[in-house]
Structure formats: C-alpha cells, structure tokens
Amino acid sequence: MTTPQPNFVYKILPNTPVYQGTPIPVPPSWIFPQTEVDAKDGFIHMSTAAQLPGTLSRFFGTDETVQLLKIDFKRLSSFKIVKWEKASNGDLFPHLYAQLEGEYVRELKVVGKSTDEKGWEASVETLVQDGFVEE
C-alpha cells in the first residue's frame, strides 16, 4: 500500500542569528545551513502538515519563535533524494539526503508559539486557516 505524497513538507529552523539572515523572498540559489541535528544525522529532517504540531512541541517546545519553510515536495522529490523513514514514534517522516536550496522553498515564515495552553498546536491551526500550512 502506498501513501499519497503531500504537495508540501515543512522544515522547522530555530529563529537564531544563523537563520535570521535568510533573504525574503528566498533566492533560488540560497543554500540553507544545516541544523546541528541534521548534520549529526546526515540528512535534513522535515515534517508533513499533520506532523508539525508534534515536531514543534517535541523539539521546539521551549522556543518562542521558529522559522518555518514551506517546501514544494513534488518538485524537491523529483530532483533530490527524499526517503520516508520511521522515527522513534513509529511515524514515517520525510528526510532529505542533500542540501536544501531556495529553489524548492515556496515560502519562509517566522512563527510564534501561541500563548494559550495549546501552544504550537494553536499556532499550526492558525497557519492552516491562513493557507500557509497545507498538505
């Protein structure tokens, strides 16, 4: 059984000086620096729209803001090696085994964590309503 491929996947970056210098709009030739975890694991971790709340809560729970990259998955997977691999929670996540260049990024948005009890989940719900987060 094959799972339908999403139109978009998302890369979460810490909103730190290393990434704050990214020009907006992102130039096609821009190469995003790898995060420490990505460099250690040998691939770029990405998430689907449905996986975003869990990924944000688990790995960015104490961050007040992050940078969220909306990536054209169909285009990316046509030109780069993307593998769906099982994470420790059993879910399949998209992993990019190449550099991430600006030409695959549809949009970059700085996102703040909601101050209510739902935190990142509420923030993602707002991004879905706004049309930024979609499958």
XYZ file of C-alpha atoms in Angstrom:
135
model
C 0.000 0.000 0.000
C 1.395 3.384 -0.944
C 0.563 6.602 0.831
C -0.293 9.628 -1.312
C 2.604 12.063 -1.401
C 1.935 15.533 0.001
C 2.237 18.656 -2.109
C 4.213 20.351 0.651
C 6.516 19.391 3.515
C 7.968 21.699 6.134
C 11.383 22.342 7.606
C 11.489 23.914 11.045
C 14.522 26.057 11.794
C 15.412 27.764 15.050
C 14.893 31.519 14.824
C 18.533 32.235 15.643
C 21.049 34.612 14.001
C 22.360 31.801 11.769
C 18.974 31.601 10.019
C 17.728 35.172 10.526
C 19.974 36.321 7.679
C 17.958 34.406 5.097
C 16.710 36.879 2.473
C 12.963 37.045 1.835
C 11.916 36.127 -0.758
C 14.406 33.286 -0.666
C 16.662 33.344 -3.766
C 16.670 30.073 -5.751
C 20.443 29.695 -5.234
C 20.265 30.141 -1.435
C 21.614 27.132 0.491
C 20.170 26.716 3.969
C 22.729 25.905 6.670
C 22.120 22.547 8.323
C 20.956 22.404 11.905
C 23.155 20.615 14.419
C 20.760 17.636 14.495
C 20.629 17.414 10.686
C 24.429 17.494 10.418
C 24.741 14.790 13.100
C 22.116 12.525 11.490
C 23.339 13.013 7.910
C 20.031 14.222 6.473
C 17.604 17.126 6.724
C 14.606 16.412 8.924
C 11.270 17.572 7.521
C 7.632 17.143 8.558
C 4.261 16.905 6.865
C 1.490 19.331 7.785
C -0.045 16.727 10.111
C 3.302 16.136 11.844
C 4.100 19.810 12.503
C 2.375 20.215 15.913
C 4.115 17.144 17.338
C 7.529 18.039 15.915
C 7.271 21.612 17.184
C 6.182 20.502 20.664
C 8.817 17.785 20.949
C 11.877 19.569 19.558
C 11.000 23.278 19.852
C 8.826 23.247 22.969
C 10.844 25.928 24.757
C 11.297 28.162 21.685
C 9.047 31.215 21.441
C 9.550 31.562 17.661
C 10.823 29.412 14.798
C 11.310 29.815 11.083
C 9.064 27.558 9.041
C 9.938 26.685 5.451
C 7.122 25.575 3.155
C 8.775 23.222 0.658
C 7.386 22.096 -2.707
C 7.655 18.366 -2.049
C 6.770 17.151 -5.526
C 9.456 19.334 -7.093
C 12.015 18.540 -4.382
C 11.476 14.779 -4.603
C 11.798 14.916 -8.410
C 15.350 16.268 -8.189
C 16.653 15.215 -4.755
C 16.828 12.047 -2.670
C 13.991 12.107 -0.143
C 13.338 8.984 1.914
C 10.353 8.303 4.140
C 11.868 6.806 7.268
C 10.455 5.637 10.555
C 11.063 7.850 13.580
C 11.221 6.677 17.191
C 7.445 7.219 17.498
C 6.801 4.873 14.556
C 5.657 7.589 12.121
C 7.234 7.949 8.687
C 8.959 11.295 8.210
C 10.480 12.794 5.036
C 14.276 13.003 5.204
C 16.262 14.922 2.584
C 19.664 13.448 1.720
C 21.008 16.588 0.018
C 21.397 20.312 0.591
C 18.206 22.334 0.762
C 18.255 25.174 -1.752
C 15.921 28.127 -2.005
C 14.504 26.991 -5.341
C 12.410 24.367 -3.505
C 11.133 26.709 -0.798
C 7.742 28.188 -1.604
C 7.719 30.481 1.422
C 9.520 31.224 4.693
C 7.581 32.456 7.701
C 8.652 33.351 11.225
C 6.076 31.749 13.506
C 5.423 32.468 17.157
C 4.170 29.926 19.661
C 0.647 30.673 20.857
C 0.498 31.827 24.467
C -2.571 29.708 25.245
C -2.403 26.177 26.654
C -2.362 24.656 23.145
C 0.964 26.333 22.300
C 2.374 25.154 18.978
C -0.801 23.245 18.121
C -2.782 26.512 18.144
C -0.092 28.210 16.062
C -0.276 25.482 13.408
C -4.096 25.673 13.391
C -3.797 29.391 12.599
C -1.292 28.665 9.814
C -3.725 26.114 8.324
C -6.568 28.657 8.448
C -4.309 31.238 6.775
C -3.422 28.764 3.992
C 0.303 28.643 4.781
C 0.199 25.051 6.067
C -1.409 22.560 3.705
C -0.868 19.012 2.544
